[in-house]
Amino acid sequence: MSGRRDFLTQQAPENYVAGLGRGATGFTTRSDLGPAREGPSEDQIKEALAKRAAQLGNDPPTAYGAGKKKAEEEEVEDQFRDAENEEGLFATGNYDRDDDEADRIYQAVDERQDKRRRATREAREQEQRDQYERDNPKIQQQFADLKRALGAVSDEDWASIPEVGDLTGKNRRSKQNARQRFYAVPDSVLAGARDSTQLGTEVQDDAVMTEANGGDQADGTMTNFADIGAARDRVLAVRLDQAAQGTESVAGTSTSIDPRGYLTSLSMSERKAGEVPVGDIKRARQLLESVIKTNPRHGPGWIAAARLEEFAGKIVAARNVMRRGCEMCSKSEDVWLESIRLHDNQNAKIIAAKAIENNYRSVRLWVEAMKLESVPAAKKRVLRKALDHIPQSVAIWKEAVNLEEDPADARLLLAKATEIIPLSVELWLALARLEDPDNAQKVLNKARQAVPGSYEIWIAAARLQEQVGKSDMVFRVMERGIKSLGKASAMLKREEWITQAEICEEDSAPITCQAIIKETLGWSLDEDDDRKQIWLDDAKASTNRGRYETARAIYAYALRVFYNRKSLWLAAADLERTHGTKDALWALLEKAVASCPSSEVLWMQLAREKWSAGSIDDARRVLGLAFQQNPGNENIWLEAVRLEADNGETDKARNLLETARSEANTDRVWIKSITFERQLGNTAVALDLVQDALTKFPTAAKLHMQKGQLYEAQSLLPQARTAYATGTRACPTSTPLWLLSSRLEERMGVVVKARSILDRARLALPKSPELWTESIRLELRAKNSTAAQAKLAQALQACPTSGLIWAERIWHLEPRTQRKPRILEAIQKADNDPILFVTAARIFWGERKLEKADAWFTKAAVLEPDLGDTWGWWWKFLLAHGTEEKRAEVLAECIAVDPRHGEVWQAVRKGEGGWKMSVEEVLGETARRLE
């Protein structure tokens, strides 16, 4: 095969130039017969160069401007493609007012869109974060059980653990050599060894005699374990309080500081002049002298130097310093005022006169000069001179008015003041307060003309109408005032108007308060906003601040807008029930049932209020109307049954239940019917009812529990076992049913089967703290502490934030000395658990720290008021250590809350005769049973 390539015999392409890739171009020579052919164009050369650079992996060469131009074209193209880039077509345009308005409109739209979806988005993000933390726990949490097990490791085991390090020959030899180094002993060690064998006595600075053979030694040879224990208790108490308040102290990070406590500690750390070392005062004097010499016109430096001398007890030196300071800083108010303070009254007057000569327009100096005078006439004379120099000072006019004893003279002064300073709202309002109602109205009209953007004047005008008894005019004045302020662009924020309404309520102007709320509560809120929730939050905030009339006005306005919202009516009713009158509550609830006739909760509340007031017939009438509006509603039927049963009308209650079973055929109605017959002692009738009910509702766990309890009451334990077994198969997720079945087996003496039932229950409900706690208690009752410890470890792994399990561990599986550290750990793990708060209170109670115990009981009751066992423990504590007033207060709070839950509380309430007991009786019985 020939070595020549075929392309060598072919014709060259058009415009081909040999060596073009190397930068060569066409040329001609003298030997050529004719001119050289025309070379490639400039664009072709640029394209070829760019192609060659791409093959070599380099940037395009810019010798011909190819790369630069292309970059500019791409930049321009990207410039016009970006909608946010204003350097393109509109780069030369001016940014005028219309552009600014358009930007603000778009920004408002974006904010509104973001605001509408913010709550949902934040809730979704929080849920995702919680799920991520559950799926990806920290290493510390994963090894918490292993770290807890390290508490059983002895000191010998710790000491036998080898040190981790590099044990190669070179490093081992260097470490051994380092340990064999010798250092010179300091003289302090020798002196301490010399003095340790000497005996002697000396008087310390605090005048306490210490002897070498008595008291605790400084060298640590004797240890005071009582002091160490007390210090440990104080530290644990502080950490418990911090954990209860949600604050943690971490080394190296900032912690929350109580401002009042911090200031108190600062004040306690202050020392008297005699206790300050002389060297410190000398150093401070030198520093301040340097400041004064460097900048003699700096007034604060002179003041600091004078106060240092005053602190050192050299008042004459302080006065001399201030004399020099007044000479150097004659225009400084603070320097003159400090000099006046340091001198007695007579000299202070002279200094004040000199100060006013240099600063005749200083309001503070004129007021201070007035205060130096003791005779009222002299005070007035000083203020008149001040007004001659500073007629525009509101403060001096107010001082002059306050000195006048005659109201007529005060009115004359205020009239003159308002003429000179027409923009001062304070002076107008003061003048209006001194006038009679007719003249006051004229004064306020003038004030509105002088200061059209003042909301205080409009509020004062509304309160004036309220004082003269014109309630309708109050709302008209406020309506006009809001329109006027809106035109003047002087409207306050909605929250600030609520504050003004609360101020009016505090000043005994409730109608003005209502008018303010009516006209301003909806300000700046659109229909897209969650107005109902915003107004509910405003009303609750006012209630918490003790401004009930403001909260009532907010509810009234909200109910006019959302008249068919049950939550608003319930919140308003709760306010009237707690802080209102009975008639106002009845009237509100009657309006509520008229607006929301399908809400059985409102009907039942109205019936209960009538019933509690003793109007049984009115309560029956209300329930009759409720039946008409809500036929077949089980809650209303059961409320009617309760009404008749509590009033001794047994037959009427039984007939109502029979009718309810036919019309509102629900499992709850059957359960109440069985409970009613059981309370009356009709066990056979109750068994028949429960059998009929189970044929209709086989998956109702309470029916199975009632059947087993009825058999247990008759001592038919095998039948009860069968009933519970059937119930656990039909309702495997019912924790009380599993507990009843296990306790029945334990009662029958079959502990092994009781343990087996609890194991099967935990398979169905692995995260149930009640089942884990019952398993631990079963082992403890069986005197099997080892198994109880094992169950506890498993329980804390399954439910690490359960206060019930932690409380069981603290009281039954921890020694007494370890209870405080364990309760601290528990509160940090399970934040805001009322059972743990009660446990902490009981620990303090056992240590006779009664105030702390009462505080923790209060925290638990506030955190979960529906937990009856908390009230029972608190009541037991108060019976032993409380006063009559405290017991009466706690009893009233418990009756108002009417708890429904709690292990012992429910056992008392649902036990024999519990349905007849009042809240006070249930509280006493619960406290008696708690141990």
PDB file of C-alpha atoms in Angstrom, residues 263-517:
ATOM      1  CA  LEU A 263     -29.109  44.400  90.237  1.00  0.00           C
ATOM      2  CA  THR A 264     -29.609  43.097  93.766  1.00  0.00           C
ATOM      3  CA  SER A 265     -26.290  41.293  93.624  1.00  0.00           C
ATOM      4  CA  LEU A 266     -24.652  44.459  92.347  1.00  0.00           C
ATOM      5  CA  SER A 267     -26.085  46.508  95.193  1.00  0.00           C
ATOM      6  CA  MET A 268     -24.936  43.889  97.693  1.00  0.00           C
ATOM      7  CA  SER A 269     -21.428  44.023  96.245  1.00  0.00           C
ATOM      8  CA  GLU A 270     -21.084  47.758  96.786  1.00  0.00           C
ATOM      9  CA  ARG A 271     -18.679  48.770  99.518  1.00  0.00           C
ATOM     10  CA  LYS A 272     -18.510  51.775 101.704  1.00  0.00           C
ATOM     11  CA  ALA A 273     -15.857  54.451 101.248  1.00  0.00           C
ATOM     12  CA  GLY A 274     -13.923  53.260 104.275  1.00  0.00           C
ATOM     13  CA  GLU A 275     -13.753  49.724 102.884  1.00  0.00           C
ATOM     14  CA  VAL A 276     -12.355  50.782  99.484  1.00  0.00           C
ATOM     15  CA  PRO A 277      -8.578  50.425  99.304  1.00  0.00           C
ATOM     16  CA  VAL A 278      -6.763  53.757  99.267  1.00  0.00           C
ATOM     17  CA  GLY A 279      -4.677  52.655  96.313  1.00  0.00           C
ATOM     18  CA  ASP A 280      -7.774  52.223  94.151  1.00  0.00           C
ATOM     19  CA  ILE A 281      -8.939  55.757  94.927  1.00  0.00           C
ATOM     20  CA  LYS A 282      -5.510  57.173  94.132  1.00  0.00           C
ATOM     21  CA  ARG A 283      -5.359  55.364  90.814  1.00  0.00           C
ATOM     22  CA  ALA A 284      -8.846  56.552  89.914  1.00  0.00           C
ATOM     23  CA  ARG A 285      -7.926  60.130  90.899  1.00  0.00           C
ATOM     24  CA  GLN A 286      -4.884  60.034  88.645  1.00  0.00           C
ATOM     25  CA  LEU A 287      -6.896  58.745  85.729  1.00  0.00           C
ATOM     26  CA  LEU A 288      -9.594  61.395  86.133  1.00  0.00           C
ATOM     27  CA  GLU A 289      -7.011  64.174  86.491  1.00  0.00           C
ATOM     28  CA  SER A 290      -5.517  62.995  83.228  1.00  0.00           C
ATOM     29  CA  VAL A 291      -8.947  63.167  81.608  1.00  0.00           C
ATOM     30  CA  ILE A 292      -9.531  66.695  82.888  1.00  0.00           C
ATOM     31  CA  LYS A 293      -6.137  67.960  81.760  1.00  0.00           C
ATOM     32  CA  THR A 294      -6.472  66.339  78.344  1.00  0.00           C
ATOM     33  CA  ASN A 295      -9.936  67.749  77.674  1.00  0.00           C
ATOM     34  CA  PRO A 296     -10.827  70.480  80.180  1.00  0.00           C
ATOM     35  CA  ARG A 297     -14.062  71.278  78.305  1.00  0.00           C
ATOM     36  CA  HIS A 298     -15.443  67.791  78.894  1.00  0.00           C
ATOM     37  CA  GLY A 299     -18.134  68.129  81.576  1.00  0.00           C
ATOM     38  CA  PRO A 300     -18.599  64.413  82.480  1.00  0.00           C
ATOM     39  CA  GLY A 301     -14.924  64.228  83.420  1.00  0.00           C
ATOM     40  CA  TRP A 302     -15.314  67.004  86.026  1.00  0.00           C
ATOM     41  CA  ILE A 303     -18.480  65.366  87.379  1.00  0.00           C
ATOM     42  CA  ALA A 304     -16.740  61.985  87.722  1.00  0.00           C
ATOM     43  CA  ALA A 305     -13.776  63.564  89.517  1.00  0.00           C
ATOM     44  CA  ALA A 306     -16.079  65.357  91.955  1.00  0.00           C
ATOM     45  CA  ARG A 307     -18.054  62.221  92.700  1.00  0.00           C
ATOM     46  CA  LEU A 308     -14.834  60.322  93.339  1.00  0.00           C
ATOM     47  CA  GLU A 309     -13.847  62.870  95.960  1.00  0.00           C
ATOM     48  CA  GLU A 310     -17.350  62.707  97.421  1.00  0.00           C
ATOM     49  CA  PHE A 311     -17.129  58.933  97.558  1.00  0.00           C
ATOM     50  CA  ALA A 312     -13.781  59.218  99.327  1.00  0.00           C
ATOM     51  CA  GLY A 313     -15.407  61.472 101.933  1.00  0.00           C
ATOM     52  CA  LYS A 314     -13.694  64.704 100.829  1.00  0.00           C
ATOM     53  CA  ILE A 315     -16.687  66.949 100.161  1.00  0.00           C
ATOM     54  CA  VAL A 316     -14.635  70.173 100.157  1.00  0.00           C
ATOM     55  CA  ALA A 317     -12.333  68.792  97.482  1.00  0.00           C
ATOM     56  CA  ALA A 318     -15.383  67.741  95.463  1.00  0.00           C
ATOM     57  CA  ARG A 319     -16.778  71.280  95.644  1.00  0.00           C
ATOM     58  CA  ASN A 320     -13.457  72.732  94.540  1.00  0.00           C
ATOM     59  CA  VAL A 321     -13.375  70.376  91.580  1.00  0.00           C
ATOM     60  CA  MET A 322     -16.866  71.419  90.559  1.00  0.00           C
ATOM     61  CA  ARG A 323     -15.936  75.095  90.969  1.00  0.00           C
ATOM     62  CA  ARG A 324     -13.130  74.635  88.468  1.00  0.00           C
ATOM     63  CA  GLY A 325     -15.449  72.600  86.276  1.00  0.00           C
ATOM     64  CA  CYS A 326     -18.031  75.373  86.193  1.00  0.00           C
ATOM     65  CA  GLU A 327     -15.348  77.811  85.118  1.00  0.00           C
ATOM     66  CA  MET A 328     -14.164  75.561  82.314  1.00  0.00           C
ATOM     67  CA  CYS A 329     -17.594  74.278  81.195  1.00  0.00           C
ATOM     68  CA  SER A 330     -19.860  77.239  81.819  1.00  0.00           C
ATOM     69  CA  LYS A 331     -22.355  76.106  79.158  1.00  0.00           C
ATOM     70  CA  SER A 332     -22.850  72.606  80.561  1.00  0.00           C
ATOM     71  CA  GLU A 333     -26.117  72.060  82.428  1.00  0.00           C
ATOM     72  CA  ASP A 334     -24.927  68.839  84.065  1.00  0.00           C
ATOM     73  CA  VAL A 335     -21.853  70.473  85.553  1.00  0.00           C
ATOM     74  CA  TRP A 336     -23.872  73.308  87.111  1.00  0.00           C
ATOM     75  CA  LEU A 337     -26.504  70.875  88.426  1.00  0.00           C
ATOM     76  CA  GLU A 338     -23.810  68.708  90.025  1.00  0.00           C
ATOM     77  CA  SER A 339     -22.284  71.759  91.662  1.00  0.00           C
ATOM     78  CA  ILE A 340     -25.674  72.805  93.014  1.00  0.00           C
ATOM     79  CA  ARG A 341     -26.192  69.331  94.445  1.00  0.00           C
ATOM     80  CA  LEU A 342     -22.886  69.371  96.317  1.00  0.00           C
ATOM     81  CA  HIS A 343     -23.506  72.697  98.079  1.00  0.00           C
ATOM     82  CA  ASP A 344     -25.889  73.689 100.818  1.00  0.00           C
ATOM     83  CA  ASN A 345     -29.042  75.650 100.051  1.00  0.00           C
ATOM     84  CA  GLN A 346     -27.690  79.182 100.394  1.00  0.00           C
ATOM     85  CA  ASN A 347     -24.571  78.584  98.317  1.00  0.00           C
ATOM     86  CA  ALA A 348     -26.593  76.527  95.865  1.00  0.00           C
ATOM     87  CA  LYS A 349     -28.824  79.550  95.163  1.00  0.00           C
ATOM     88  CA  ILE A 350     -25.769  81.675  94.334  1.00  0.00           C
ATOM     89  CA  ILE A 351     -24.435  78.947  92.051  1.00  0.00           C
ATOM     90  CA  ALA A 352     -27.844  78.587  90.424  1.00  0.00           C
ATOM     91  CA  ALA A 353     -27.925  82.313  89.705  1.00  0.00           C
ATOM     92  CA  LYS A 354     -24.513  82.131  88.044  1.00  0.00           C
ATOM     93  CA  ALA A 355     -25.584  79.077  86.087  1.00  0.00           C
ATOM     94  CA  ILE A 356     -28.683  80.844  84.770  1.00  0.00           C
ATOM     95  CA  GLU A 357     -26.574  83.849  83.767  1.00  0.00           C
ATOM     96  CA  ASN A 358     -24.535  81.566  81.538  1.00  0.00           C
ATOM     97  CA  ASN A 359     -27.472  79.371  80.436  1.00  0.00           C
ATOM     98  CA  TYR A 360     -30.596  81.506  80.647  1.00  0.00           C
ATOM     99  CA  ARG A 361     -32.487  79.186  78.236  1.00  0.00           C
ATOM    100  CA  SER A 362     -31.881  76.019  80.270  1.00  0.00           C
ATOM    101  CA  VAL A 363     -35.189  74.653  81.571  1.00  0.00           C
ATOM    102  CA  ARG A 364     -33.521  72.268  83.983  1.00  0.00           C
ATOM    103  CA  LEU A 365     -31.563  75.056  85.668  1.00  0.00           C
ATOM    104  CA  TRP A 366     -34.654  77.239  86.082  1.00  0.00           C
ATOM    105  CA  VAL A 367     -36.603  74.329  87.597  1.00  0.00           C
ATOM    106  CA  GLU A 368     -33.715  73.517  89.924  1.00  0.00           C
ATOM    107  CA  ALA A 369     -33.516  77.152  91.008  1.00  0.00           C
ATOM    108  CA  MET A 370     -37.253  77.106  91.711  1.00  0.00           C
ATOM    109  CA  LYS A 371     -36.874  73.981  93.873  1.00  0.00           C
ATOM    110  CA  LEU A 372     -34.192  75.704  95.957  1.00  0.00           C
ATOM    111  CA  GLU A 373     -36.739  78.262  97.088  1.00  0.00           C
ATOM    112  CA  SER A 374     -38.829  77.382 100.127  1.00  0.00           C
ATOM    113  CA  VAL A 375     -41.512  80.087  99.931  1.00  0.00           C
ATOM    114  CA  PRO A 376     -44.239  79.660  97.255  1.00  0.00           C
ATOM    115  CA  ALA A 377     -44.060  83.332  96.328  1.00  0.00           C
ATOM    116  CA  ALA A 378     -40.331  83.037  95.645  1.00  0.00           C
ATOM    117  CA  LYS A 379     -40.955  79.937  93.567  1.00  0.00           C
ATOM    118  CA  LYS A 380     -43.539  81.787  91.467  1.00  0.00           C
ATOM    119  CA  ARG A 381     -41.155  84.721  91.040  1.00  0.00           C
ATOM    120  CA  VAL A 382     -38.429  82.414  89.706  1.00  0.00           C
ATOM    121  CA  LEU A 383     -40.864  80.732  87.286  1.00  0.00           C
ATOM    122  CA  ARG A 384     -42.135  84.097  85.999  1.00  0.00           C
ATOM    123  CA  LYS A 385     -38.551  85.120  85.211  1.00  0.00           C
ATOM    124  CA  ALA A 386     -38.066  81.769  83.516  1.00  0.00           C
ATOM    125  CA  LEU A 387     -41.179  82.321  81.372  1.00  0.00           C
ATOM    126  CA  ASP A 388     -39.835  85.728  80.367  1.00  0.00           C
ATOM    127  CA  HIS A 389     -36.749  84.047  78.964  1.00  0.00           C
ATOM    128  CA  ILE A 390     -38.308  80.750  77.756  1.00  0.00           C
ATOM    129  CA  PRO A 391     -42.006  81.321  77.024  1.00  0.00           C
ATOM    130  CA  GLN A 392     -42.167  78.183  74.808  1.00  0.00           C
ATOM    131  CA  SER A 393     -41.246  75.752  77.595  1.00  0.00           C
ATOM    132  CA  VAL A 394     -44.114  73.438  78.474  1.00  0.00           C
ATOM    133  CA  ALA A 395     -42.352  72.116  81.551  1.00  0.00           C
ATOM    134  CA  ILE A 396     -42.069  75.579  83.124  1.00  0.00           C
ATOM    135  CA  TRP A 397     -45.728  76.340  82.391  1.00  0.00           C
ATOM    136  CA  LYS A 398     -46.720  73.072  84.071  1.00  0.00           C
ATOM    137  CA  GLU A 399     -44.620  73.891  87.139  1.00  0.00           C
ATOM    138  CA  ALA A 400     -46.201  77.340  87.325  1.00  0.00           C
ATOM    139  CA  VAL A 401     -49.708  75.877  87.087  1.00  0.00           C
ATOM    140  CA  ASN A 402     -48.951  73.317  89.788  1.00  0.00           C
ATOM    141  CA  LEU A 403     -47.925  76.109  92.173  1.00  0.00           C
ATOM    142  CA  GLU A 404     -51.287  77.843  91.850  1.00  0.00           C
ATOM    143  CA  GLU A 405     -53.734  76.945  94.590  1.00  0.00           C
ATOM    144  CA  ASP A 406     -56.706  78.787  93.124  1.00  0.00           C
ATOM    145  CA  PRO A 407     -58.269  76.971  90.098  1.00  0.00           C
ATOM    146  CA  ALA A 408     -59.208  80.312  88.547  1.00  0.00           C
ATOM    147  CA  ASP A 409     -55.576  81.442  88.535  1.00  0.00           C
ATOM    148  CA  ALA A 410     -54.537  78.088  87.117  1.00  0.00           C
ATOM    149  CA  ARG A 411     -57.091  78.476  84.300  1.00  0.00           C
ATOM    150  CA  LEU A 412     -55.742  81.914  83.479  1.00  0.00           C
ATOM    151  CA  LEU A 413     -52.201  80.583  83.316  1.00  0.00           C
ATOM    152  CA  LEU A 414     -53.242  77.657  81.122  1.00  0.00           C
ATOM    153  CA  ALA A 415     -55.224  79.932  78.807  1.00  0.00           C
ATOM    154  CA  LYS A 416     -52.138  82.097  78.371  1.00  0.00           C
ATOM    155  CA  ALA A 417     -49.979  79.009  77.882  1.00  0.00           C
ATOM    156  CA  THR A 418     -52.211  77.612  75.141  1.00  0.00           C
ATOM    157  CA  GLU A 419     -52.071  80.957  73.341  1.00  0.00           C
ATOM    158  CA  ILE A 420     -48.289  80.957  73.406  1.00  0.00           C
ATOM    159  CA  ILE A 421     -47.866  77.191  72.773  1.00  0.00           C
ATOM    160  CA  PRO A 422     -50.930  76.131  70.760  1.00  0.00           C
ATOM    161  CA  LEU A 423     -49.369  72.802  69.727  1.00  0.00           C
ATOM    162  CA  SER A 424     -49.024  71.471  73.279  1.00  0.00           C
ATOM    163  CA  VAL A 425     -51.673  68.801  73.811  1.00  0.00           C
ATOM    164  CA  GLU A 426     -50.857  68.511  77.517  1.00  0.00           C
ATOM    165  CA  LEU A 427     -51.713  72.151  78.181  1.00  0.00           C
ATOM    166  CA  TRP A 428     -54.991  71.929  76.241  1.00  0.00           C
ATOM    167  CA  LEU A 429     -56.065  68.849  78.151  1.00  0.00           C
ATOM    168  CA  ALA A 430     -55.090  70.397  81.481  1.00  0.00           C
ATOM    169  CA  LEU A 431     -57.142  73.489  80.670  1.00  0.00           C
ATOM    170  CA  ALA A 432     -60.122  71.351  79.647  1.00  0.00           C
ATOM    171  CA  ARG A 433     -59.971  69.453  82.950  1.00  0.00           C
ATOM    172  CA  LEU A 434     -60.195  72.696  84.924  1.00  0.00           C
ATOM    173  CA  GLU A 435     -63.191  74.050  82.978  1.00  0.00           C
ATOM    174  CA  ASP A 436     -66.856  73.174  83.422  1.00  0.00           C
ATOM    175  CA  PRO A 437     -68.350  70.776  80.804  1.00  0.00           C
ATOM    176  CA  ASP A 438     -69.586  73.497  78.450  1.00  0.00           C
ATOM    177  CA  ASN A 439     -66.342  75.466  78.454  1.00  0.00           C
ATOM    178  CA  ALA A 440     -64.347  72.246  78.337  1.00  0.00           C
ATOM    179  CA  GLN A 441     -66.084  71.326  75.102  1.00  0.00           C
ATOM    180  CA  LYS A 442     -65.177  74.702  73.639  1.00  0.00           C
ATOM    181  CA  VAL A 443     -61.581  74.289  74.752  1.00  0.00           C
ATOM    182  CA  LEU A 444     -61.392  70.869  73.136  1.00  0.00           C
ATOM    183  CA  ASN A 445     -62.861  72.253  69.911  1.00  0.00           C
ATOM    184  CA  LYS A 446     -60.111  74.873  69.827  1.00  0.00           C
ATOM    185  CA  ALA A 447     -57.555  72.204  70.596  1.00  0.00           C
ATOM    186  CA  ARG A 448     -58.764  70.062  67.675  1.00  0.00           C
ATOM    187  CA  GLN A 449     -58.372  73.012  65.350  1.00  0.00           C
ATOM    188  CA  ALA A 450     -54.880  73.744  66.662  1.00  0.00           C
ATOM    189  CA  VAL A 451     -53.704  70.104  66.722  1.00  0.00           C
ATOM    190  CA  PRO A 452     -55.817  68.147  64.209  1.00  0.00           C
ATOM    191  CA  GLY A 453     -53.630  65.041  64.435  1.00  0.00           C
ATOM    192  CA  SER A 454     -53.901  64.475  68.201  1.00  0.00           C
ATOM    193  CA  TYR A 455     -55.804  61.355  69.264  1.00  0.00           C
ATOM    194  CA  GLU A 456     -55.627  62.388  72.946  1.00  0.00           C
ATOM    195  CA  ILE A 457     -57.944  65.337  72.274  1.00  0.00           C
ATOM    196  CA  TRP A 458     -60.559  63.114  70.629  1.00  0.00           C
ATOM    197  CA  ILE A 459     -60.409  60.622  73.488  1.00  0.00           C
ATOM    198  CA  ALA A 460     -60.769  63.460  75.994  1.00  0.00           C
ATOM    199  CA  ALA A 461     -63.808  64.752  74.079  1.00  0.00           C
ATOM    200  CA  ALA A 462     -65.391  61.283  74.187  1.00  0.00           C
ATOM    201  CA  ARG A 463     -64.744  60.975  77.918  1.00  0.00           C
ATOM    202  CA  LEU A 464     -66.275  64.405  78.437  1.00  0.00           C
ATOM    203  CA  GLN A 465     -69.476  63.200  76.779  1.00  0.00           C
ATOM    204  CA  GLU A 466     -69.453  60.123  78.999  1.00  0.00           C
ATOM    205  CA  GLN A 467     -69.072  62.268  82.113  1.00  0.00           C
ATOM    206  CA  VAL A 468     -72.141  64.331  81.248  1.00  0.00           C
ATOM    207  CA  GLY A 469     -74.151  61.139  80.610  1.00  0.00           C
ATOM    208  CA  LYS A 470     -74.438  61.307  76.808  1.00  0.00           C
ATOM    209  CA  SER A 471     -73.533  57.722  75.932  1.00  0.00           C
ATOM    210  CA  ASP A 472     -74.664  57.967  72.303  1.00  0.00           C
ATOM    211  CA  MET A 473     -72.462  60.998  71.732  1.00  0.00           C
ATOM    212  CA  VAL A 474     -69.420  59.050  72.899  1.00  0.00           C
ATOM    213  CA  PHE A 475     -69.648  56.702  69.909  1.00  0.00           C
ATOM    214  CA  ARG A 476     -70.364  59.594  67.527  1.00  0.00           C
ATOM    215  CA  VAL A 477     -67.357  61.583  68.764  1.00  0.00           C
ATOM    216  CA  MET A 478     -65.060  58.586  68.380  1.00  0.00           C
ATOM    217  CA  GLU A 479     -66.413  57.894  64.895  1.00  0.00           C
ATOM    218  CA  ARG A 480     -65.705  61.473  63.843  1.00  0.00           C
ATOM    219  CA  GLY A 481     -62.331  61.349  65.514  1.00  0.00           C
ATOM    220  CA  ILE A 482     -61.237  58.219  63.658  1.00  0.00           C
ATOM    221  CA  LYS A 483     -62.289  59.739  60.324  1.00  0.00           C
ATOM    222  CA  SER A 484     -60.431  62.959  61.115  1.00  0.00           C
ATOM    223  CA  LEU A 485     -57.277  61.135  62.191  1.00  0.00           C
ATOM    224  CA  GLY A 486     -57.418  58.995  59.071  1.00  0.00           C
ATOM    225  CA  LYS A 487     -57.551  62.081  56.857  1.00  0.00           C
ATOM    226  CA  ALA A 488     -54.639  63.606  58.756  1.00  0.00           C
ATOM    227  CA  SER A 489     -52.643  60.311  58.482  1.00  0.00           C
ATOM    228  CA  ALA A 490     -52.315  60.287  62.270  1.00  0.00           C
ATOM    229  CA  MET A 491     -53.937  56.923  63.012  1.00  0.00           C
ATOM    230  CA  LEU A 492     -52.324  54.758  65.666  1.00  0.00           C
ATOM    231  CA  LYS A 493     -51.700  51.066  65.296  1.00  0.00           C
ATOM    232  CA  ARG A 494     -54.448  48.699  66.314  1.00  0.00           C
ATOM    233  CA  GLU A 495     -52.509  47.499  69.362  1.00  0.00           C
ATOM    234  CA  GLU A 496     -51.942  51.086  70.513  1.00  0.00           C
ATOM    235  CA  TRP A 497     -55.679  51.785  70.309  1.00  0.00           C
ATOM    236  CA  ILE A 498     -56.316  48.750  72.517  1.00  0.00           C
ATOM    237  CA  THR A 499     -53.839  50.192  75.009  1.00  0.00           C
ATOM    238  CA  GLN A 500     -55.714  53.502  74.993  1.00  0.00           C
ATOM    239  CA  ALA A 501     -58.980  51.619  75.595  1.00  0.00           C
ATOM    240  CA  GLU A 502     -57.432  49.872  78.591  1.00  0.00           C
ATOM    241  CA  ILE A 503     -56.282  53.249  79.949  1.00  0.00           C
ATOM    242  CA  CYS A 504     -59.843  54.553  79.666  1.00  0.00           C
ATOM    243  CA  GLU A 505     -61.114  51.479  81.493  1.00  0.00           C
ATOM    244  CA  GLU A 506     -58.570  52.065  84.240  1.00  0.00           C
ATOM    245  CA  ASP A 507     -59.772  55.674  84.528  1.00  0.00           C
ATOM    246  CA  SER A 508     -63.417  54.530  84.948  1.00  0.00           C
ATOM    247  CA  ALA A 509     -64.546  55.369  81.413  1.00  0.00           C
ATOM    248  CA  PRO A 510     -65.991  52.051  80.153  1.00  0.00           C
ATOM    249  CA  ILE A 511     -68.198  53.563  77.435  1.00  0.00           C
ATOM    250  CA  THR A 512     -65.241  55.397  75.916  1.00  0.00           C
ATOM    251  CA  CYS A 513     -63.334  52.123  76.072  1.00  0.00           C
ATOM    252  CA  GLN A 514     -66.133  50.383  74.149  1.00  0.00           C
ATOM    253  CA  ALA A 515     -66.274  53.198  71.585  1.00  0.00           C
ATOM    254  CA  ILE A 516     -62.534  53.008  70.948  1.00  0.00           C
ATOM    255  CA  ILE A 517     -62.684  49.255  70.442  1.00  0.00           C
TER     256      ILE A 517
END
